[in-house]
Amino acid sequence: MRKNIWLACLVVLLAGILVACNSNDNEKAGTDTSEKKQAGSDNQEEVTIKFHTHGNEASYNWSDTIAAFEEEYPNIKVDLVILSEKGDTNEALQKLDLEAASGSQLDVLMFSDPASYAERVDLGMVAAIDEFIEEDGYSVEEDYKVNTILNDHYYALPGKFNPWYVLVNKDHLQEAGLEVPTEWTWDDFQDYAKKLTTDDHYGTFFHGPQNGGWMEYMSLALASKEENSTFVKENGEANFDDPMFRKTLAMRVEMEKEDKSATPYADILSQNLHYRNQWFNQDASLLLIGSWMNTELGGTDQFPLDFEVGVAPYPINEGSDNNGFTPVTTDYMAVAEKSKQKEAAYTFIRWYTTEGQVVQGKNIPSWNGVDETEFADIVDTILDDTVSPEKVDKESLINVLTNAKSSKLIPPVAGQAEIYQVVNDEYEKLIYGEQDLDKTIDELQKKATAILESN
C-alpha cells in the first residue's frame, strides 16, 4: 500500500513537470531528425546529456566506455550520474525517482529489471523510441536477444545479457560417468542430479524461494516456455494452472523427498545456506543460476576454485521445439520523456547497447551483432579477471551464452510482490507436507486471482 501511495504521488509530481516541459519538447521535436543525421559532424551544436545509472565504475568501466562514445560522437558529451557507488539497485531507483520529482535534467536512464522499467513507463517517465528505431531501419527482435517491447511500443534497448544456465562440477560428472550436457530436458536434469548425489554432496542446490524472493526457483519448467513463462499470463490472469508450473512443483518435491538429490529446503533456511558456498565448497554438483556468475566462474580470493567447471544450457521441456528459452536479466537503456535532447540520448543508448558493449568488456552483450571473435574476446576478458580461468570449460560457456534466448517480456502487475509471497507460503506448506500438490495449485490460482482482481 505504501508503495502504491508513493507511486501515485510521483505521478502527480511528474505530471506537473511534464506539462511544464511539453512546449519545449514540442519545439525540439521538429529538429531532432536533422540533428540525428548529423550526429558527430563538425557543424552540429554540442549538447550534453545526463546519464543516470545504478552501475558503478568497477562493474561497468564507464570511463573507457564513455570516452569511446565521445570520440565517435564529439558533439555529444555524457555527464555520468552514478546513483549508488555500491551498485545497490534499490538505492539507485529511489534516488532516480527523487531526481525526476525535483525536476532535475534527465536524458538517459538505466533500469536493472523489468519491474522498474515497466513501472516508470507507466508513470510517463520514459519516452517511446519507435520512431528512432524505424528511422534506423532495424528490428529490436532481430538485433537483440532480449525483446523490450511493452504495450506494442519500445521504450528501451537491452544492454548486457545474463541468461540463466546450469553450472556443472566436471570432476563429479567424471566420477559418475556423465558428460556435460549440450541439450537436455528437465527430466534429464533430475536424472543427472540423482546420479550425482553421494554421501559427500547433493546433486543440486535450489536457492529459493526465500521470503518472497528468488522466485526463479519456483518457475523452472515454466520459464522454459517462449510465452506466458511467468506467474501471470500476458492477458493478466493467474498462470498457476499451467502444466509446466505443476511440473516444477512436482519435480522439487520428488528431488528432495524421493530422490534425495536436492539440498533440503528446511536446511537451506535453518542454516542460512548460500549458493556460492554450496557451489565452491562442492556441496552440490549442479547449480541453476544466472550468468552474472561469469565473473566468478574461475574462482575468487574469497571463493577459490578447486575443480573443473562446465556450463550446461537451461533445460527444455519435453517435446519442445524451441530450445534455449531461459530467465534473463539485462539493463534496460531508456530515454527520459522530459529530455530536451532525445535524439542525442537515443544515439547514446543505441551505441552503448551495440558497439559500446564490446568496448566496455564487462558483460556479454544482448546485441546479436557481436562476431565470434569479439564474443570470445569478451569471455576471455571476463574470465581473466578470475583466479583460475584455466579451470573453466570456455567452449561450453560460449555455446550456452550464444544459444540462450529470452522469453517474451510480460509487464509486471500491481500486487506482484503479494503474489510472490503467496507462492512462497504455499510452497512451504507443500514441501513441509502440510498440503498436497493439487491443493497447493488450487490455493495459488485462487489467491493470485483475488490479488489481481483487487488491484
C-alpha positions as a Python dict, from the first residue, in 0.01 Angstrom:
ca = {
    (1, 'M'): (0, 0, 0),
    (2, 'R'): (282, 244, 90),
    (3, 'K'): (441, 169, -248),
    (4, 'N'): (116, 248, -433),
    (5, 'I'): (78, 578, -245),
    (6, 'W'): (437, 670, -326),
    (7, 'L'): (386, 591, -694),
    (8, 'A'): (64, 791, -702),
    (9, 'C'): (241, 1093, -552),
    (10, 'L'): (519, 1055, -800),
    (11, 'V'): (270, 1050, -1087),
    (12, 'V'): (128, 1385, -971),
    (13, 'L'): (473, 1541, -943),
    (14, 'L'): (584, 1407, -1279),
    (15, 'A'): (267, 1523, -1447),
    (16, 'G'): (341, 1881, -1345),
    (17, 'I'): (696, 1855, -1461),
    (18, 'L'): (599, 1703, -1796),
    (19, 'V'): (335, 1968, -1864),
    (20, 'A'): (586, 2242, -1793),
    (21, 'C'): (836, 2086, -2029),
    (22, 'N'): (586, 1994, -2302),
    (23, 'S'): (620, 2310, -2506),
    (24, 'N'): (997, 2287, -2506),
    (25, 'D'): (980, 1920, -2614),
    (26, 'N'): (741, 2007, -2898),
    (27, 'E'): (973, 2280, -3023),
    (28, 'K'): (1261, 2035, -3012),
    (29, 'A'): (1076, 1760, -3197),
    (30, 'G'): (1096, 1937, -3532),
    (31, 'T'): (1477, 1947, -3528),
    (32, 'D'): (1552, 1604, -3378),
    (33, 'T'): (1570, 1414, -3708),
    (34, 'S'): (1813, 1651, -3876),
    (35, 'E'): (2033, 1655, -3566),
    (36, 'K'): (2050, 1278, -3555),
    (37, 'K'): (2158, 1256, -3917),
    (38, 'Q'): (2440, 1497, -3837),
    (39, 'A'): (2545, 1322, -3515),
    (40, 'G'): (2919, 1356, -3476),
    (41, 'S'): (2958, 1609, -3759),
    (42, 'D'): (3160, 1925, -3716),
    (43, 'N'): (2868, 2160, -3781),
    (44, 'Q'): (2636, 2016, -3518),
    (45, 'E'): (2598, 2215, -3198),
    (46, 'E'): (2749, 2042, -2896),
    (47, 'V'): (2499, 1902, -2645),
    (48, 'T'): (2541, 1744, -2303),
    (49, 'I'): (2321, 1459, -2191),
    (50, 'K'): (2288, 1332, -1836),
    (51, 'F'): (2307, 958, -1784),
    (52, 'H'): (2163, 823, -1457),
    (53, 'T'): (2270, 468, -1370),
    (54, 'H'): (2288, 222, -1082),
    (55, 'G'): (2613, 79, -1224),
    (56, 'N'): (2942, 177, -1060),
    (57, 'E'): (3279, 218, -1230),
    (58, 'A'): (3416, -117, -1115),
    (59, 'S'): (3127, -310, -1266),
    (60, 'Y'): (3077, -109, -1584),
    (61, 'N'): (3407, 54, -1684),
    (62, 'W'): (3230, 383, -1756),
    (63, 'S'): (3544, 594, -1801),
    (64, 'D'): (3667, 398, -2104),
    (65, 'T'): (3318, 336, -2239),
    (66, 'I'): (3202, 697, -2235),
    (67, 'A'): (3537, 818, -2368),
    (68, 'A'): (3496, 586, -2668),
    (69, 'F'): (3145, 717, -2733),
    (70, 'E'): (3252, 1081, -2714),
    (71, 'E'): (3539, 1012, -2952),
    (72, 'E'): (3293, 872, -3208),
    (73, 'Y'): (3032, 1141, -3139),
    (74, 'P'): (3237, 1451, -3043),
    (75, 'N'): (2929, 1675, -3035),
    (76, 'I'): (2757, 1470, -2765),
    (77, 'K'): (2901, 1489, -2415),
    (78, 'V'): (2784, 1245, -2148),
    (79, 'D'): (2751, 1363, -1788),
    (80, 'L'): (2755, 1041, -1583),
    (81, 'V'): (2547, 1030, -1264),
    (82, 'I'): (2614, 716, -1058),
    (83, 'L'): (2317, 680, -824),
    (84, 'S'): (2476, 417, -600),
    (85, 'E'): (2851, 374, -564),
    (86, 'K'): (2797, 27, -422),
    (87, 'G'): (2574, -72, -714),
    (88, 'D'): (2261, -102, -499),
    (89, 'T'): (1971, -101, -747),
    (90, 'N'): (1706, -18, -485),
    (91, 'E'): (1901, 284, -361),
    (92, 'A'): (1959, 396, -720),
    (93, 'L'): (1591, 369, -808),
    (94, 'Q'): (1482, 574, -507),
    (95, 'K'): (1732, 847, -597),
    (96, 'L'): (1621, 845, -960),
    (97, 'D'): (1257, 893, -858),
    (98, 'L'): (1357, 1188, -642),
    (99, 'E'): (1557, 1337, -929),
    (100, 'A'): (1254, 1307, -1155),
    (101, 'A'): (1019, 1458, -896),
    (102, 'S'): (1253, 1753, -831),
    (103, 'G'): (1277, 1848, -1199),
    (104, 'S'): (1644, 1757, -1248),
    (105, 'Q'): (1775, 1708, -1600),
    (106, 'L'): (1710, 1352, -1716),
    (107, 'D'): (1818, 1220, -2055),
    (108, 'V'): (1939, 859, -2040),
    (109, 'L'): (1801, 620, -1777),
    (110, 'M'): (1918, 269, -1689),
    (111, 'F'): (1687, 18, -1521),
    (112, 'S'): (1810, -314, -1382),
    (113, 'D'): (1491, -521, -1401),
    (114, 'P'): (1163, -539, -1595),
    (115, 'A'): (953, -427, -1297),
    (116, 'S'): (1143, -99, -1255),
    (117, 'Y'): (1136, -44, -1630),
    (118, 'A'): (763, -113, -1671),
    (119, 'E'): (661, 94, -1368),
    (120, 'R'): (847, 402, -1493),
    (121, 'V'): (698, 360, -1838),
    (122, 'D'): (352, 360, -1676),
    (123, 'L'): (447, 673, -1480),
    (124, 'G'): (530, 856, -1803),
    (125, 'M'): (897, 891, -1710),
    (126, 'V'): (1023, 708, -2019),
    (127, 'A'): (989, 809, -2384),
    (128, 'A'): (886, 574, -2664),
    (129, 'I'): (1170, 531, -2916),
    (130, 'D'): (978, 361, -3200),
    (131, 'E'): (1035, 648, -3445),
    (132, 'F'): (1412, 638, -3393),
    (133, 'I'): (1422, 261, -3440),
    (134, 'E'): (1215, 288, -3758),
    (135, 'E'): (1441, 561, -3893),
    (136, 'D'): (1750, 349, -3823),
    (137, 'G'): (1580, 61, -4003),
    (138, 'Y'): (1640, -234, -3770),
    (139, 'S'): (1427, -478, -3574),
    (140, 'V'): (1484, -498, -3198),
    (141, 'E'): (1363, -859, -3204),
    (142, 'E'): (1626, -950, -3465),
    (143, 'D'): (1910, -725, -3344),
    (144, 'Y'): (1895, -822, -2975),
    (145, 'K'): (1849, -1137, -2769),
    (146, 'V'): (1607, -957, -2535),
    (147, 'N'): (1286, -805, -2671),
    (148, 'T'): (1194, -499, -2462),
    (149, 'I'): (853, -426, -2618),
    (150, 'L'): (579, -306, -2381),
    (151, 'N'): (220, -243, -2489),
    (152, 'D'): (326, -264, -2855),
    (153, 'H'): (590, 9, -2814),
    (154, 'Y'): (962, 21, -2749),
    (155, 'Y'): (1082, 230, -2457),
    (156, 'A'): (1428, 80, -2405),
    (157, 'L'): (1710, -116, -2565),
    (158, 'P'): (1878, -404, -2376),
    (159, 'G'): (2241, -379, -2260),
    (160, 'K'): (2402, -683, -2103),
    (161, 'F'): (2271, -1037, -2147),
    (162, 'N'): (2263, -1251, -1834),
    (163, 'P'): (2071, -1572, -1909),
    (164, 'W'): (2033, -1846, -1650),
    (165, 'Y'): (2231, -2164, -1703),
    (166, 'V'): (2346, -2472, -1513),
    (167, 'L'): (2695, -2482, -1366),
    (168, 'V'): (2839, -2833, -1366),
    (169, 'N'): (3115, -2980, -1147),
    (170, 'K'): (3306, -3171, -1415),
    (171, 'D'): (3502, -3368, -1154),
    (172, 'H'): (3176, -3505, -1013),
    (173, 'L'): (3049, -3578, -1365),
    (174, 'Q'): (3360, -3776, -1446),
    (175, 'E'): (3322, -3982, -1130),
    (176, 'A'): (2962, -4060, -1226),
    (177, 'G'): (3048, -4138, -1588),
    (178, 'L'): (2848, -3845, -1726),
    (179, 'E'): (2918, -3580, -1991),
    (180, 'V'): (2845, -3207, -1980),
    (181, 'P'): (2502, -3176, -2146),
    (182, 'T'): (2470, -2963, -2460),
    (183, 'E'): (2092, -3012, -2476),
    (184, 'W'): (1871, -3165, -2209),
    (185, 'T'): (1523, -3171, -2059),
    (186, 'W'): (1408, -3121, -1701),
    (187, 'D'): (1371, -3497, -1674),
    (188, 'D'): (1738, -3529, -1776),
    (189, 'F'): (1832, -3267, -1517),
    (190, 'Q'): (1651, -3461, -1246),
    (191, 'D'): (1818, -3785, -1357),
    (192, 'Y'): (2164, -3622, -1355),
    (193, 'A'): (2109, -3483, -1004),
    (194, 'K'): (2008, -3827, -879),
    (195, 'K'): (2314, -3996, -1030),
    (196, 'L'): (2549, -3726, -899),
    (197, 'T'): (2429, -3746, -538),
    (198, 'T'): (2672, -3919, -298),
    (199, 'D'): (2732, -3929, 76),
    (200, 'D'): (2955, -3622, 34),
    (201, 'H'): (2731, -3394, -170),
    (202, 'Y'): (2387, -3339, -322),
    (203, 'G'): (2315, -3345, -692),
    (204, 'T'): (2184, -2988, -690),
    (205, 'F'): (2101, -2686, -476),
    (206, 'F'): (1791, -2464, -521),
    (207, 'H'): (1849, -2120, -368),
    (208, 'G'): (1484, -2030, -334),
    (209, 'P'): (1220, -1933, -261),
    (210, 'Q'): (1316, -1716, 32),
    (211, 'N'): (1067, -1473, 186),
    (212, 'G'): (910, -1392, -149),
    (213, 'G'): (1245, -1373, -330),
    (214, 'W'): (1440, -1592, -571),
    (215, 'M'): (1116, -1682, -749),
    (216, 'E'): (1312, -1824, -1042),
    (217, 'Y'): (1331, -2149, -846),
    (218, 'M'): (950, -2166, -839),
    (219, 'S'): (908, -2140, -1216),
    (220, 'L'): (1177, -2374, -1352),
    (221, 'A'): (988, -2556, -1630),
    (222, 'L'): (752, -2261, -1673),
    (223, 'A'): (1048, -2037, -1760),
    (224, 'S'): (1148, -2271, -2045),
    (225, 'K'): (844, -2152, -2243),
    (226, 'E'): (857, -1880, -2508),
    (227, 'E'): (534, -1714, -2393),
    (228, 'N'): (341, -1691, -2066),
    (229, 'S'): (652, -1802, -1879),
    (230, 'T'): (570, -1622, -1553),
    (231, 'F'): (310, -1648, -1274),
    (232, 'V'): (79, -1404, -1454),
    (233, 'K'): (-22, -1450, -1817),
    (234, 'E'): (4, -1180, -2080),
    (235, 'N'): (-374, -1128, -2051),
    (236, 'G'): (-339, -1052, -1679),
    (237, 'E'): (-475, -1383, -1548),
    (238, 'A'): (-307, -1609, -1294),
    (239, 'N'): (-94, -1880, -1456),
    (240, 'F'): (-63, -2141, -1179),
    (241, 'D'): (-277, -2394, -1365),
    (242, 'D'): (-12, -2419, -1639),
    (243, 'P'): (114, -2782, -1664),
    (244, 'M'): (474, -2659, -1652),
    (245, 'F'): (419, -2491, -1316),
    (246, 'R'): (276, -2818, -1186),
    (247, 'K'): (581, -2999, -1325),
    (248, 'T'): (812, -2759, -1142),
    (249, 'L'): (647, -2820, -805),
    (250, 'A'): (630, -3195, -858),
    (251, 'M'): (999, -3204, -954),
    (252, 'R'): (1104, -3004, -648),
    (253, 'V'): (916, -3241, -418),
    (254, 'E'): (1042, -3558, -590),
    (255, 'M'): (1405, -3443, -591),
    (256, 'E'): (1404, -3355, -222),
    (257, 'K'): (1174, -3621, -77),
    (258, 'E'): (1218, -3923, -305),
    (259, 'D'): (1549, -3890, -493),
    (260, 'K'): (1721, -3714, -201),
    (261, 'S'): (1920, -3531, -470),
    (262, 'A'): (1847, -3170, -369),
    (263, 'T'): (1956, -2993, -54),
    (264, 'P'): (1654, -2998, 184),
    (265, 'Y'): (1462, -2673, 189),
    (266, 'A'): (1449, -2674, 569),
    (267, 'D'): (1830, -2692, 583),
    (268, 'I'): (1865, -2400, 342),
    (269, 'L'): (1658, -2177, 570),
    (270, 'S'): (1772, -2301, 910),
    (271, 'Q'): (2142, -2296, 820),
    (272, 'N'): (2118, -1985, 601),
    (273, 'L'): (2290, -2167, 315),
    (274, 'H'): (2407, -1962, 17),
    (275, 'Y'): (2462, -2082, -338),
    (276, 'R'): (2820, -1956, -361),
    (277, 'N'): (2932, -2155, -59),
    (278, 'Q'): (2743, -2464, -172),
    (279, 'W'): (2896, -2444, -519),
    (280, 'F'): (3257, -2359, -445),
    (281, 'N'): (3267, -2596, -145),
    (282, 'Q'): (3145, -2875, -378),
    (283, 'D'): (2837, -2946, -167),
    (284, 'A'): (2630, -2958, -488),
    (285, 'S'): (2723, -3089, -833),
    (286, 'L'): (2475, -2882, -1037),
    (287, 'L'): (2377, -2520, -980),
    (288, 'L'): (2096, -2339, -1163),
    (289, 'I'): (2195, -1973, -1151),
    (290, 'G'): (2217, -1651, -1353),
    (291, 'S'): (2522, -1582, -1567),
    (292, 'W'): (2626, -1289, -1351),
    (293, 'M'): (2838, -1575, -1215),
    (294, 'N'): (3060, -1543, -1524),
    (295, 'T'): (3283, -1305, -1330),
    (296, 'E'): (3336, -1571, -1060),
    (297, 'L'): (3348, -1895, -1260),
    (298, 'G'): (3724, -1927, -1227),
    (299, 'G'): (3709, -1861, -855),
    (300, 'T'): (3785, -1553, -645),
    (301, 'D'): (4007, -1475, -349),
    (302, 'Q'): (3709, -1538, -122),
    (303, 'F'): (3594, -1849, -309),
    (304, 'P'): (3891, -2031, -468),
    (305, 'L'): (3814, -2294, -731),
    (306, 'D'): (3945, -2647, -669),
    (307, 'F'): (3767, -2833, -950),
    (308, 'E'): (3688, -2816, -1322),
    (309, 'V'): (3376, -2622, -1422),
    (310, 'G'): (3146, -2688, -1717),
    (311, 'V'): (2837, -2496, -1827),
    (312, 'A'): (2516, -2660, -1946),
    (313, 'P'): (2214, -2485, -2102),
    (314, 'Y'): (1893, -2418, -1913),
    (315, 'P'): (1686, -2737, -1956),
    (316, 'I'): (1396, -2750, -2201),
    (317, 'N'): (1050, -2900, -2165),
    (318, 'E'): (986, -3247, -2306),
    (319, 'G'): (894, -3231, -2675),
    (320, 'S'): (973, -2860, -2703),
    (321, 'D'): (1079, -2742, -3049),
    (322, 'N'): (1208, -2409, -2917),
    (323, 'N'): (1532, -2466, -2732),
    (324, 'G'): (1719, -2206, -2537),
    (325, 'F'): (1449, -2010, -2355),
    (326, 'T'): (1563, -1912, -2009),
    (327, 'P'): (1516, -1640, -1745),
    (328, 'V'): (1728, -1341, -1847),
    (329, 'T'): (1839, -1026, -1670),
    (330, 'T'): (1953, -720, -1860),
    (331, 'D'): (1996, -344, -1827),
    (332, 'Y'): (1709, -151, -1985),
    (333, 'M'): (1857, 158, -2152),
    (334, 'A'): (1592, 426, -2194),
    (335, 'V'): (1539, 787, -2300),
    (336, 'A'): (1370, 1014, -2047),
    (337, 'E'): (1035, 1158, -2155),
    (338, 'K'): (1133, 1501, -2021),
    (339, 'S'): (1467, 1506, -2205),
    (340, 'K'): (1524, 1801, -2436),
    (341, 'Q'): (1794, 1601, -2617),
    (342, 'K'): (1604, 1286, -2712),
    (343, 'E'): (1796, 1235, -3037),
    (344, 'A'): (2132, 1254, -2862),
    (345, 'A'): (2009, 1033, -2578),
    (346, 'Y'): (1884, 775, -2826),
    (347, 'T'): (2213, 790, -3016),
    (348, 'F'): (2394, 705, -2692),
    (349, 'I'): (2172, 410, -2591),
    (350, 'R'): (2187, 261, -2942),
    (351, 'W'): (2567, 289, -2947),
    (352, 'Y'): (2603, 164, -2590),
    (353, 'T'): (2386, -143, -2649),
    (354, 'T'): (2583, -234, -2963),
    (355, 'E'): (2947, -127, -3009),
    (356, 'G'): (2961, 7, -2655),
    (357, 'Q'): (2910, -337, -2505),
    (358, 'V'): (3223, -459, -2682),
    (359, 'V'): (3422, -156, -2570),
    (360, 'Q'): (3303, -196, -2212),
    (361, 'G'): (3417, -559, -2199),
    (362, 'K'): (3244, -634, -1869),
    (363, 'N'): (2937, -828, -1976),
    (364, 'I'): (2800, -1048, -2252),
    (365, 'P'): (2602, -819, -2487),
    (366, 'S'): (2236, -866, -2578),
    (367, 'W'): (2331, -738, -2924),
    (368, 'N'): (2346, -1007, -3191),
    (369, 'G'): (2598, -811, -3396),
    (370, 'V'): (2897, -934, -3195),
    (371, 'D'): (3101, -1172, -3411),
    (372, 'E'): (3255, -1495, -3280),
    (373, 'T'): (3600, -1344, -3230),
    (374, 'E'): (3468, -1045, -3036),
    (375, 'F'): (3244, -1271, -2828),
    (376, 'A'): (3536, -1499, -2739),
    (377, 'D'): (3749, -1195, -2652),
    (378, 'I'): (3480, -1065, -2415),
    (379, 'V'): (3457, -1405, -2246),
    (380, 'D'): (3837, -1418, -2215),
    (381, 'T'): (3843, -1071, -2060),
    (382, 'I'): (3578, -1169, -1806),
    (383, 'L'): (3742, -1500, -1713),
    (384, 'D'): (4091, -1349, -1697),
    (385, 'D'): (3976, -1142, -1401),
    (386, 'T'): (3914, -1464, -1203),
    (387, 'V'): (4179, -1658, -1009),
    (388, 'S'): (4180, -1982, -1211),
    (389, 'P'): (4030, -1919, -1557),
    (390, 'E'): (4200, -2231, -1696),
    (391, 'K'): (3964, -2449, -1488),
    (392, 'V'): (3658, -2321, -1678),
    (393, 'D'): (3533, -2501, -1989),
    (394, 'K'): (3519, -2189, -2207),
    (395, 'E'): (3378, -2373, -2507),
    (396, 'S'): (3072, -2490, -2314),
    (397, 'L'): (3023, -2141, -2168),
    (398, 'I'): (3030, -1975, -2510),
    (399, 'N'): (2798, -2237, -2655),
    (400, 'V'): (2538, -2176, -2384),
    (401, 'L'): (2559, -1796, -2395),
    (402, 'T'): (2530, -1777, -2774),
    (403, 'N'): (2224, -2003, -2790),
    (404, 'A'): (2023, -1874, -2493),
    (405, 'K'): (1706, -1678, -2567),
    (406, 'S'): (1480, -1457, -2359),
    (407, 'S'): (1111, -1538, -2328),
    (408, 'K'): (859, -1272, -2424),
    (409, 'L'): (858, -993, -2166),
    (410, 'I'): (536, -968, -1965),
    (411, 'P'): (498, -637, -1780),
    (412, 'P'): (488, -677, -1400),
    (413, 'V'): (147, -626, -1244),
    (414, 'A'): (19, -442, -940),
    (415, 'G'): (27, -679, -645),
    (416, 'Q'): (315, -883, -785),
    (417, 'A'): (506, -876, -456),
    (418, 'E'): (194, -1012, -282),
    (419, 'I'): (174, -1294, -536),
    (420, 'Y'): (540, -1378, -479),
    (421, 'Q'): (483, -1407, -106),
    (422, 'V'): (177, -1629, -158),
    (423, 'V'): (384, -1858, -383),
    (424, 'N'): (648, -1876, -110),
    (425, 'D'): (393, -1954, 162),
    (426, 'E'): (203, -2220, -33),
    (427, 'Y'): (524, -2388, -147),
    (428, 'E'): (638, -2420, 214),
    (429, 'K'): (309, -2591, 303),
    (430, 'L'): (374, -2833, 16),
    (431, 'I'): (741, -2907, 89),
    (432, 'Y'): (671, -2945, 463),
    (433, 'G'): (395, -3197, 390),
    (434, 'E'): (107, -2979, 513),
    (435, 'Q'): (-84, -3000, 183),
    (436, 'D'): (-62, -3196, -143),
    (437, 'L'): (20, -3075, -494),
    (438, 'D'): (-341, -3034, -611),
    (439, 'K'): (-433, -2832, -302),
    (440, 'T'): (-123, -2612, -349),
    (441, 'I'): (-207, -2529, -709),
    (442, 'D'): (-574, -2466, -631),
    (443, 'E'): (-484, -2229, -347),
    (444, 'L'): (-230, -2043, -559),
    (445, 'Q'): (-469, -1996, -850),
    (446, 'K'): (-747, -1878, -619),
    (447, 'K'): (-537, -1642, -407),
    (448, 'A'): (-344, -1495, -701),
    (449, 'T'): (-669, -1432, -889),
    (450, 'A'): (-807, -1246, -586),
    (451, 'I'): (-492, -1032, -565),
    (452, 'L'): (-506, -950, -936),
    (453, 'E'): (-873, -859, -921),
    (454, 'S'): (-828, -640, -613),
    (455, 'N'): (-553, -444, -790),
}
